[in-house]
Amino acid sequence: MAKKKAAKKKTAKKKQAPDIVAKALGSKPYPRDLKGYGANPPDPKWPNGARIAVSFVVNYEEGGERSILHGDRTSEVFLTEVPGGVPREKMRDEQVESVYDYGSRAGLWRILRLFAERGIPFTSWAVGMAVARYPEAAAAMHEQGHEVASHGWRWFDYSKIPLATERAHMKLAIEAIRQATGDRPLGWYTGRLSSNTLKLVAEDGGFAYCSDSYDDDLPYWTRIGKKPLLMLPYTFDNNDMKFGQLHGFATGADFESHVKDAFDLLYREGQDGAPKMMTVALHCRLIGRPGRAAALARLMDYMQRHEKVWFARRIDIARHWMQAHPFNAG
């Protein structure tokens, strides 16, 4: 009898456990998707049987960073040559400004030459205010066949920006690129986004894709309200931003080695029947410096020595995905 009672107690506990877990998780819908494609990602069917789609992204931000010249309370400290700086309140930081200026004065043009020499296209995350201050830069990228996508009106944290202000900034960002290139941007990436950003991207209705995510190696569809939105995930690891961070990349060789390893692994996955998308993120004031640009050149040459590599702008990847994997309303 004692054994039977003990067995009943154990059975009761097993039945009760799932209810305890469910209660701990709560009944509200969970907004995050932790599953994604799971163990069986789709075949992207890249053009010409490519084993990998490589997306280079050039961030054009110089002239849109924090500065009292731009109406901000503090100076910029993010992604400069001296990590760990402290913002100056109600004061200019001419040193940081000069580091940023290098990106538009010299870095961008070196990057454009490297890509032109190899015939590789890129997408630019272009900050609206930066474009408005130097439209010739955006025009030069556009004229060489690169995609000029939007990186917001300002290059700062939008998490606490009011909805109405963020909506107005989106309109300014779109118009600045339209004036500089003749075309409105079809891609969007805020970076330091707010809880309203994806809603505003979907609401605008003119964007083919958004890249404010980092959660996959392939594009995917999501719903924002009732509207479908194509996400092309971005990257923080294959990113020269680590030159401007403590304990990040110290030399061009560090960057080259890390990105090369990522390329090699994804290329092997493509050979094994599971092709992926790879993003390489660049900043004019960082990778545009000669010692780092040399590493970028070697990296591009290495990739080009491989067969069946699709070097694509993000808008090209988005258009391909829409055709090969259209949104499924079901």
XYZ file of C-alpha atoms in Angstrom:
330
model
C 0.000 0.000 0.000
C 2.801 2.384 0.905
C 4.476 1.740 -2.432
C 1.215 2.434 -4.315
C 0.718 5.738 -2.457
C 4.296 6.814 -3.238
C 3.778 5.973 -6.921
C 0.561 8.031 -6.989
C 2.367 11.004 -5.451
C 5.114 10.819 -8.097
C 2.508 10.636 -10.875
C 0.711 13.654 -9.422
C 3.933 15.648 -9.325
C 4.690 14.805 -12.966
C 1.244 15.971 -14.042
C 1.530 19.121 -11.980
C 4.983 20.145 -13.251
C 3.885 21.422 -16.695
C 1.215 23.616 -15.059
C 3.814 25.093 -12.719
C 6.100 25.871 -15.647
C 3.281 27.385 -17.697
C 2.268 29.553 -14.763
C 5.849 30.733 -14.308
C 6.022 31.762 -17.980
C 2.746 33.640 -17.798
C -0.139 33.798 -20.240
C 0.874 36.851 -22.268
C 2.049 36.225 -25.867
C 5.842 36.144 -26.062
C 7.070 38.655 -28.694
C 10.397 36.941 -29.468
C 10.893 34.087 -31.948
C 13.520 31.762 -30.480
C 12.927 28.981 -33.022
C 13.385 30.621 -36.413
C 14.068 28.078 -39.134
C 15.267 25.543 -36.576
C 17.269 22.528 -37.733
C 16.010 22.752 -41.325
C 16.607 26.183 -42.865
C 15.226 26.664 -46.372
C 17.366 26.526 -49.488
C 17.665 30.192 -50.471
C 18.149 29.182 -54.123
C 20.727 31.891 -54.689
C 21.231 32.877 -58.346
C 23.438 30.577 -60.440
C 23.619 28.026 -57.654
C 25.741 30.280 -55.423
C 26.952 28.668 -52.207
C 26.912 31.932 -50.297
C 25.525 35.441 -50.687
C 27.985 38.066 -49.458
C 26.602 41.470 -48.512
C 29.109 44.255 -47.857
C 27.634 47.221 -46.010
C 29.339 50.620 -45.787
C 28.040 52.814 -42.970
C 28.046 56.489 -43.936
C 27.503 58.411 -40.676
C 29.938 61.320 -40.655
C 28.067 64.566 -40.062
C 25.086 62.915 -38.381
C 26.711 61.956 -35.070
C 26.083 63.652 -31.737
C 27.404 67.208 -31.550
C 26.270 70.530 -30.127
C 26.644 71.723 -33.728
C 23.701 69.434 -34.510
C 21.582 70.617 -31.596
C 22.628 67.881 -29.166
C 23.549 68.344 -25.515
C 26.702 66.226 -25.710
C 29.515 65.303 -28.083
C 29.987 61.888 -29.694
C 32.144 59.124 -28.176
C 31.002 56.033 -30.072
C 33.257 54.236 -32.593
C 36.237 56.539 -32.675
C 39.983 55.854 -32.564
C 40.061 56.320 -28.776
C 37.546 53.937 -27.130
C 36.187 54.709 -23.689
C 35.833 58.451 -24.126
C 33.446 60.577 -22.095
C 30.919 62.841 -23.836
C 31.402 66.551 -23.350
C 28.274 68.351 -22.226
C 27.415 71.544 -24.093
C 30.878 71.512 -25.673
C 32.333 70.472 -28.988
C 34.896 67.676 -29.110
C 37.063 68.751 -32.027
C 39.235 65.645 -31.737
C 36.309 63.272 -32.236
C 34.882 65.480 -34.964
C 38.197 65.265 -36.814
C 38.203 61.456 -36.570
C 34.716 61.393 -38.062
C 35.664 63.892 -40.762
C 38.321 61.463 -42.012
C 35.563 59.102 -43.035
C 33.953 61.496 -45.506
C 37.147 63.307 -46.569
C 39.336 60.258 -47.262
C 37.965 56.924 -46.056
C 34.899 56.767 -48.281
C 36.863 57.479 -51.440
C 39.449 54.801 -50.654
C 36.652 52.303 -50.065
C 34.951 53.256 -53.331
C 38.202 52.683 -55.217
C 38.722 49.239 -53.678
C 35.212 48.106 -54.578
C 35.388 49.598 -58.074
C 38.673 47.807 -58.787
C 37.024 44.472 -57.979
C 33.557 45.115 -59.383
C 31.905 44.286 -56.066
C 28.698 46.142 -55.119
C 27.746 47.197 -51.611
C 24.846 48.650 -49.676
C 25.396 51.845 -47.741
C 23.640 52.566 -44.469
C 23.473 56.312 -45.022
C 22.486 58.640 -42.182
C 20.110 61.298 -43.476
C 21.767 64.293 -41.845
C 25.191 63.114 -43.038
C 23.854 62.814 -46.591
C 22.227 66.241 -46.393
C 25.524 67.823 -45.322
C 27.521 66.126 -48.096
C 25.118 64.862 -50.809
C 28.017 64.348 -53.233
C 29.101 61.342 -51.175
C 25.745 59.578 -51.522
C 25.581 60.557 -55.191
C 29.013 59.014 -55.825
C 27.962 55.715 -54.261
C 24.723 55.712 -56.227
C 26.470 56.518 -59.513
C 28.843 53.577 -59.050
C 25.859 51.240 -58.744
C 25.852 50.787 -54.983
C 22.628 50.811 -52.986
C 22.083 53.842 -50.771
C 19.769 52.603 -48.006
C 18.694 54.537 -44.942
C 20.395 54.539 -41.540
C 17.906 56.981 -40.032
C 18.047 60.754 -39.913
C 20.490 60.833 -36.991
C 23.141 58.390 -35.847
C 22.144 58.041 -32.229
C 20.008 55.971 -29.859
C 16.300 56.173 -30.720
C 15.071 54.092 -27.761
C 13.727 57.142 -25.898
C 12.773 59.281 -28.883
C 9.005 60.030 -29.037
C 7.020 58.245 -31.741
C 6.080 61.464 -33.548
C 9.712 62.607 -33.632
C 10.942 59.267 -34.923
C 8.265 59.309 -37.633
C 9.318 62.815 -38.678
C 12.982 61.745 -38.706
C 12.132 58.825 -40.989
C 10.579 61.209 -43.494
C 13.660 63.465 -43.336
C 15.979 60.492 -43.842
C 14.054 59.320 -46.898
C 13.949 62.791 -48.429
C 17.673 63.463 -47.882
C 18.593 60.356 -49.883
C 16.003 61.116 -52.536
C 17.451 64.598 -53.031
C 21.026 63.306 -53.225
C 20.482 60.303 -55.507
C 17.146 60.831 -57.226
C 15.718 57.662 -55.658
C 14.103 56.980 -52.308
C 15.806 54.307 -50.147
C 14.298 50.817 -50.263
C 16.166 49.451 -47.259
C 16.120 50.589 -43.642
C 18.422 50.110 -40.652
C 18.231 52.300 -37.546
C 20.689 50.321 -35.422
C 19.895 51.693 -31.995
C 16.185 51.324 -32.625
C 13.142 52.017 -30.481
C 10.121 49.833 -29.769
C 8.341 51.818 -32.514
C 10.909 51.496 -35.295
C 9.636 48.350 -37.035
C 6.087 49.667 -36.803
C 7.162 52.855 -38.585
C 9.073 50.938 -41.267
C 6.003 48.824 -42.014
C 3.724 51.859 -41.814
C 5.770 53.762 -44.401
C 5.055 51.073 -46.986
C 7.918 52.043 -49.275
C 10.647 49.805 -47.887
C 11.431 46.439 -49.436
C 13.248 45.220 -46.345
C 14.525 46.117 -42.897
C 17.800 45.027 -41.278
C 17.131 45.868 -37.631
C 17.776 42.283 -36.522
C 20.803 40.084 -35.870
C 19.111 36.742 -35.323
C 19.749 34.616 -38.403
C 22.010 33.791 -41.348
C 19.102 34.009 -43.805
C 16.367 36.523 -44.601
C 12.937 35.836 -43.131
C 9.429 37.250 -43.121
C 7.750 38.653 -40.043
C 4.481 40.424 -39.317
C 4.301 43.917 -37.881
C 0.667 44.232 -36.957
C -1.095 42.940 -40.041
C 1.685 43.893 -42.449
C 4.422 41.549 -43.687
C 7.999 42.808 -43.370
C 11.068 41.156 -44.863
C 14.020 41.110 -42.479
C 17.617 40.851 -43.730
C 19.631 40.321 -40.532
C 22.675 42.494 -39.930
C 25.874 41.652 -38.015
C 27.911 42.901 -35.077
C 30.638 40.274 -35.320
C 31.838 40.632 -38.940
C 31.979 44.334 -38.228
C 34.874 46.792 -38.210
C 33.127 48.589 -35.333
C 35.367 46.456 -33.098
C 38.301 48.664 -34.077
C 36.544 51.342 -32.035
C 35.865 49.147 -28.998
C 38.008 48.011 -26.104
C 39.120 44.388 -26.553
C 38.021 44.475 -30.192
C 40.130 44.213 -33.357
C 43.622 45.614 -32.816
C 44.940 45.214 -36.368
C 43.640 44.794 -39.880
C 44.842 41.190 -39.711
C 42.516 40.540 -36.740
C 39.538 41.709 -38.759
C 40.656 39.817 -41.851
C 41.178 36.565 -39.954
C 37.810 36.686 -38.197
C 35.798 37.479 -41.329
C 37.752 34.913 -43.362
C 36.876 32.204 -40.833
C 33.203 33.163 -41.012
C 33.307 33.046 -44.810
C 35.039 29.646 -44.859
C 32.497 28.032 -42.528
C 29.471 29.448 -44.338
C 30.964 28.504 -47.704
C 31.357 24.888 -46.514
C 27.744 24.897 -45.355
C 26.792 26.055 -48.840
C 28.757 23.188 -50.365
C 26.856 20.803 -48.091
C 23.502 22.031 -49.375
C 22.656 24.734 -46.843
C 23.665 28.084 -48.404
C 23.566 31.170 -46.215
C 23.862 34.952 -46.344
C 26.922 36.687 -44.897
C 27.140 40.358 -43.979
C 30.407 42.294 -43.657
C 29.935 45.689 -41.984
C 32.276 48.616 -42.625
C 32.610 52.241 -41.495
C 34.311 54.920 -43.575
C 36.324 56.382 -40.690
C 37.451 52.931 -39.475
C 38.110 50.532 -42.369
C 38.957 53.536 -44.564
C 42.316 53.963 -42.773
C 45.166 52.617 -44.954
C 46.309 49.796 -42.652
C 42.794 48.458 -42.332
C 41.825 49.065 -45.960
C 44.717 46.815 -46.985
C 43.166 43.992 -44.963
C 39.782 44.627 -46.575
C 41.372 44.408 -50.022
C 43.012 41.066 -49.172
C 39.719 39.775 -47.819
C 37.786 40.682 -50.956
C 40.470 39.114 -53.145
C 40.294 35.928 -51.075
C 36.522 35.696 -51.478
C 36.729 36.327 -55.212
C 39.067 33.364 -55.643
C 36.168 31.089 -54.707
C 33.584 29.966 -57.237
C 29.840 30.361 -56.806
C 29.944 33.388 -54.530
C 27.165 35.928 -55.046
C 28.298 39.455 -54.114
C 25.006 41.281 -53.777
C 23.482 44.499 -52.595
C 20.858 43.946 -49.935
C 18.092 45.152 -52.217
C 19.098 42.410 -54.688
C 18.926 39.790 -51.934
C 15.532 41.125 -50.844
C 14.117 41.019 -54.358
C 15.425 37.488 -54.865
C 13.879 36.349 -51.577
C 10.523 37.872 -52.443
C 10.481 35.855 -55.649
C 11.964 32.602 -54.351
C 10.287 32.681 -50.926
C 7.232 34.960 -51.051
C 5.365 35.839 -47.891
C 2.998 33.074 -46.782
C -0.065 34.631 -45.204
C -1.027 31.253 -43.749
